[in-house]
């Protein structure tokens, strides 16, 4: 296991579900991070899918001490640097490129890159990465595909994201090569827009209770 993988796993601290968040209103960042942390999900991924995502990361990282804020949907070195400067403790990408690998190599912030095909997994492995995002999980073959990867890629572990929900999360978590899953069901758009932090905290508490079998 690489030192950066160890660092990332230490940050996640056995958390079974990583909330994948799309924050439209930057004012929601702090109360959302607090609600998720109260529910037991301290590590969160704020995606760069909205105009104010970097400011949302900056606020959550700066104001919510109990949260471990990561950035998602990082596509290139420039976004990696921006997310790092905003206070991200880890970086998540839907894929793996030489540019991203170079940016990660020059940073203390660990990268969780996406890899689906054997070639992508091998490229990440050559770069010293043995903990990868599997995205989009359901669309790419889901549990059966990950089972097939376990033997040829012994020592490579995954965080499946995309189509993962409360209904199928345990199917993924039961696999020996899955450390955690990423999902947006713990913070759905309607509850964020309504400011229903109590409901989000309850969903987070349910998700944090999911444990590998």
Coordinates of N, CA, C and O in Angstrom, one line a residue, residues 71-145:
X71 N -12.5 17.3 -2.7 CA -13.1 17.9 -3.9 C -13.2 16.8 -4.9 O -12.4 16.0 -5.1
X72 N -14.4 16.9 -5.7 CA -14.6 15.9 -6.7 C -14.8 16.5 -8.1 O -14.9 17.7 -8.2
X73 N -14.9 15.6 -9.1 CA -15.0 16.0 -10.5 C -13.8 16.9 -10.9 O -14.0 17.9 -11.6
X74 N -12.6 16.6 -10.4 CA -11.4 17.3 -10.7 C -10.9 16.7 -12.1 O -10.6 15.5 -12.1
X75 N -10.8 17.5 -13.1 CA -10.5 17.0 -14.4 C -9.1 17.3 -14.9 O -8.7 16.7 -15.9
X76 N -8.4 18.3 -14.3 CA -7.1 18.6 -14.8 C -6.2 19.2 -13.6 O -6.7 19.4 -12.5
X77 N -5.0 19.5 -14.0 CA -4.0 20.0 -12.9 C -4.5 21.4 -12.4 O -4.3 21.6 -11.2
X78 N -5.0 22.2 -13.2 CA -5.5 23.5 -12.7 C -6.5 23.4 -11.7 O -6.5 24.0 -10.6
X79 N -7.5 22.5 -11.9 CA -8.6 22.3 -10.9 C -8.0 21.7 -9.7 O -8.5 22.0 -8.5
X80 N -7.0 20.8 -9.8 CA -6.4 20.1 -8.7 C -5.8 21.2 -7.8 O -6.0 21.2 -6.6
X81 N -5.0 22.1 -8.4 CA -4.4 23.2 -7.6 C -5.4 24.1 -7.0 O -5.3 24.5 -5.8
X82 N -6.5 24.5 -7.7 CA -7.5 25.3 -7.1 C -8.2 24.6 -5.9 O -8.4 25.3 -4.9
X83 N -8.5 23.4 -6.0 CA -9.1 22.6 -5.0 C -8.2 22.5 -3.8 O -8.7 22.6 -2.6
X84 N -7.0 22.3 -4.0 CA -6.0 22.2 -2.9 C -5.9 23.5 -2.2 O -5.9 23.6 -0.9
X85 N -5.8 24.6 -2.9 CA -5.8 25.9 -2.3 C -7.0 26.3 -1.5 O -7.0 27.1 -0.6
X86 N -8.2 25.7 -1.9 CA -9.4 26.0 -1.3 C -9.5 25.2 0.1 O -10.5 25.5 0.9
X87 N -8.6 24.3 0.3 CA -8.6 23.6 1.6 C -9.0 22.1 1.5 O -9.2 21.5 2.5
X88 N -9.0 21.6 0.3 CA -9.3 20.1 0.2 C -8.3 19.2 0.8 O -7.1 19.5 0.6
X89 N -8.8 18.2 1.5 CA -7.9 17.3 2.1 C -7.6 16.1 1.2 O -6.7 15.3 1.4
X90 N -8.5 15.9 0.2 CA -8.3 14.8 -0.7 C -9.0 15.2 -2.0 O -9.9 16.1 -2.0
X91 N -8.5 14.6 -3.1 CA -9.0 15.0 -4.5 C -9.6 13.8 -5.1 O -8.9 12.7 -5.1
X92 N -10.7 13.9 -5.8 CA -11.4 12.8 -6.5 C -11.6 13.2 -7.9 O -12.0 14.3 -8.2
X93 N -11.2 12.3 -8.8 CA -11.4 12.5 -10.2 C -12.2 11.4 -10.9 O -12.0 10.2 -10.4
X94 N -13.0 11.6 -11.9 CA -13.7 10.6 -12.5 C -12.9 9.7 -13.4 O -13.3 8.6 -13.8
X95 N -11.6 10.1 -13.7 CA -10.7 9.3 -14.5 C -9.3 9.5 -14.1 O -9.0 10.2 -13.1
X96 N -8.4 9.0 -14.9 CA -7.0 9.1 -14.6 C -6.2 9.6 -15.9 O -6.4 9.0 -17.0
X97 N -5.4 10.6 -15.8 CA -4.6 11.1 -16.9 C -3.2 11.4 -16.4 O -3.0 11.5 -15.2
X98 N -2.3 11.5 -17.3 CA -0.9 11.8 -17.0 C -0.8 13.1 -16.3 O 0.0 13.3 -15.4
X99 N -1.6 14.1 -16.7 CA -1.5 15.4 -16.1 C -2.0 15.4 -14.7 O -1.3 16.0 -13.8
X100 N -3.0 14.7 -14.4 CA -3.5 14.6 -13.0 C -2.5 13.8 -12.2 O -2.3 14.2 -11.0
X101 N -2.0 12.8 -12.7 CA -1.0 12.0 -11.9 C 0.2 12.8 -11.6 O 0.8 12.8 -10.5
X102 N 0.6 13.7 -12.5 CA 1.8 14.6 -12.3 C 1.4 15.6 -11.2 O 2.2 15.9 -10.3
X103 N 0.2 16.2 -11.3 CA -0.2 17.1 -10.2 C -0.2 16.5 -8.9 O 0.2 17.1 -7.9
X104 N -0.7 15.2 -8.8 CA -0.8 14.5 -7.5 C 0.6 14.2 -7.0 O 0.8 14.2 -5.8
X105 N 1.5 13.9 -8.0 CA 2.9 13.6 -7.6 C 3.6 14.8 -6.9 O 4.5 14.6 -6.1
X106 N 3.1 16.0 -7.3 CA 3.8 17.2 -6.7 C 3.0 17.7 -5.5 O 3.3 18.9 -5.1
X107 N 2.1 17.0 -5.0 CA 1.2 17.5 -3.9 C 1.2 16.5 -2.8 O 1.4 15.3 -3.0
X108 N 1.0 17.0 -1.5 CA 0.8 16.1 -0.4 C -0.7 15.7 -0.3 O -1.0 14.8 0.6
X109 N -1.6 16.3 -1.1 CA -3.0 15.9 -1.0 C -3.2 14.6 -1.8 O -2.9 14.6 -3.0
X110 N -3.7 13.6 -1.2 CA -3.9 12.3 -1.9 C -5.0 12.4 -3.0 O -6.0 13.1 -2.9
X111 N -4.8 11.7 -4.1 CA -5.7 11.6 -5.2 C -6.4 10.3 -5.2 O -5.8 9.2 -5.1
X112 N -7.7 10.3 -5.4 CA -8.5 9.1 -5.7 C -9.0 9.2 -7.1 O -10.1 9.8 -7.4
X113 N -8.3 8.6 -8.1 CA -8.7 8.7 -9.5 C -9.6 7.6 -9.9 O -9.6 6.5 -9.4
X114 N -10.5 8.0 -10.9 CA -11.4 7.0 -11.4 C -10.7 6.0 -12.4 O -9.8 6.5 -13.2
X115 N -11.0 4.7 -12.3 CA -10.5 3.8 -13.2 C -11.5 2.6 -13.4 O -11.9 2.1 -12.4
X116 N -11.8 2.3 -14.6 CA -12.8 1.2 -14.9 C -12.1 0.1 -15.6 O -12.2 -1.1 -15.3
X117 N -11.4 0.4 -16.7 CA -10.9 -0.6 -17.6 C -9.6 -1.2 -17.0 O -8.9 -0.5 -16.3
X118 N -9.2 -2.4 -17.4 CA -8.0 -3.0 -17.0 C -6.8 -2.0 -17.3 O -5.9 -1.9 -16.5
X119 N -6.8 -1.4 -18.5 CA -5.7 -0.5 -18.9 C -5.6 0.7 -17.9 O -4.5 1.1 -17.5
X120 N -6.8 1.3 -17.6 CA -6.8 2.4 -16.6 C -6.3 2.0 -15.2 O -5.5 2.7 -14.6
X121 N -6.7 0.8 -14.8 CA -6.3 0.3 -13.5 C -4.8 0.1 -13.5 O -4.1 0.4 -12.5
X122 N -4.3 -0.5 -14.6 CA -2.8 -0.7 -14.7 C -2.0 0.5 -14.7 O -0.9 0.6 -14.1
X123 N -2.5 1.6 -15.4 CA -1.9 2.9 -15.4 C -1.8 3.5 -14.1 O -0.7 4.0 -13.7
X124 N -2.9 3.4 -13.3 CA -2.9 3.9 -11.9 C -1.9 3.1 -11.1 O -1.2 3.7 -10.2
X125 N -1.9 1.8 -11.2 CA -1.1 0.9 -10.4 C 0.4 1.3 -10.7 O 1.2 1.3 -9.8
X126 N 0.8 1.5 -12.0 CA 2.1 1.9 -12.3 C 2.5 3.2 -11.7 O 3.7 3.4 -11.4
X127 N 1.6 4.1 -11.4 CA 1.8 5.4 -10.8 C 1.9 5.2 -9.3 O 2.0 6.2 -8.6
X128 N 1.7 4.0 -8.7 CA 1.7 3.8 -7.3 C 0.4 4.0 -6.6 O 0.4 4.1 -5.4
X129 N -0.7 4.0 -7.3 CA -2.0 4.2 -6.7 C -2.7 2.8 -6.7 O -2.9 2.1 -7.7
X130 N -3.1 2.4 -5.5 CA -3.8 1.1 -5.4 C -5.2 1.3 -4.7 O -5.8 0.3 -4.3
X131 N -5.7 2.5 -4.6 CA -7.1 2.7 -4.1 C -7.7 3.7 -5.2 O -7.3 4.8 -5.3
X132 N -8.7 3.2 -5.9 CA -9.3 3.9 -7.0 C -10.8 4.0 -6.9 O -11.5 3.2 -6.3
X133 N -11.3 5.1 -7.6 CA -12.7 5.3 -7.7 C -13.2 4.4 -8.9 O -12.5 4.4 -9.9
X134 N -14.3 3.7 -8.7 CA -14.9 2.9 -9.8 C -16.2 3.7 -10.3 O -17.2 3.6 -9.6
X135 N -16.1 4.4 -11.4 CA -17.2 5.3 -11.8 C -17.3 5.2 -13.3 O -16.3 5.2 -14.0
X136 N -18.6 5.2 -13.8 CA -19.8 5.1 -13.0 C -20.1 3.6 -12.7 O -20.2 2.8 -13.6
X137 N -20.2 3.3 -11.5 CA -20.2 1.9 -11.0 C -21.3 1.0 -11.6 O -21.0 0.0 -12.2
X138 N -22.6 1.4 -11.4 CA -23.7 0.6 -11.9 C -23.6 0.5 -13.5 O -23.8 -0.6 -14.0
X139 N -23.4 1.6 -14.1 CA -23.4 1.6 -15.6 C -22.2 0.8 -16.2 O -22.3 0.3 -17.3
X140 N -21.1 0.7 -15.4 CA -19.9 0.0 -15.9 C -19.9 -1.5 -15.6 O -19.0 -2.2 -16.0
X141 N -20.9 -2.0 -15.0 CA -21.0 -3.4 -14.7 C -21.2 -3.8 -13.2 O -21.4 -5.0 -12.9
X142 N -21.1 -2.8 -12.4 CA -21.5 -3.0 -11.0 C -20.7 -4.0 -10.2 O -19.5 -4.3 -10.4
X143 N -21.5 -4.7 -9.3 CA -20.9 -5.7 -8.4 C -20.2 -6.8 -9.2 O -19.1 -7.2 -8.8
X144 N -20.8 -7.3 -10.2 CA -20.3 -8.5 -10.9 C -18.9 -8.1 -11.6 O -18.0 -8.9 -11.6
X145 N -18.8 -6.9 -12.1 CA -17.6 -6.4 -12.8 C -16.5 -6.3 -11.7 O -15.3 -6.8 -12.0

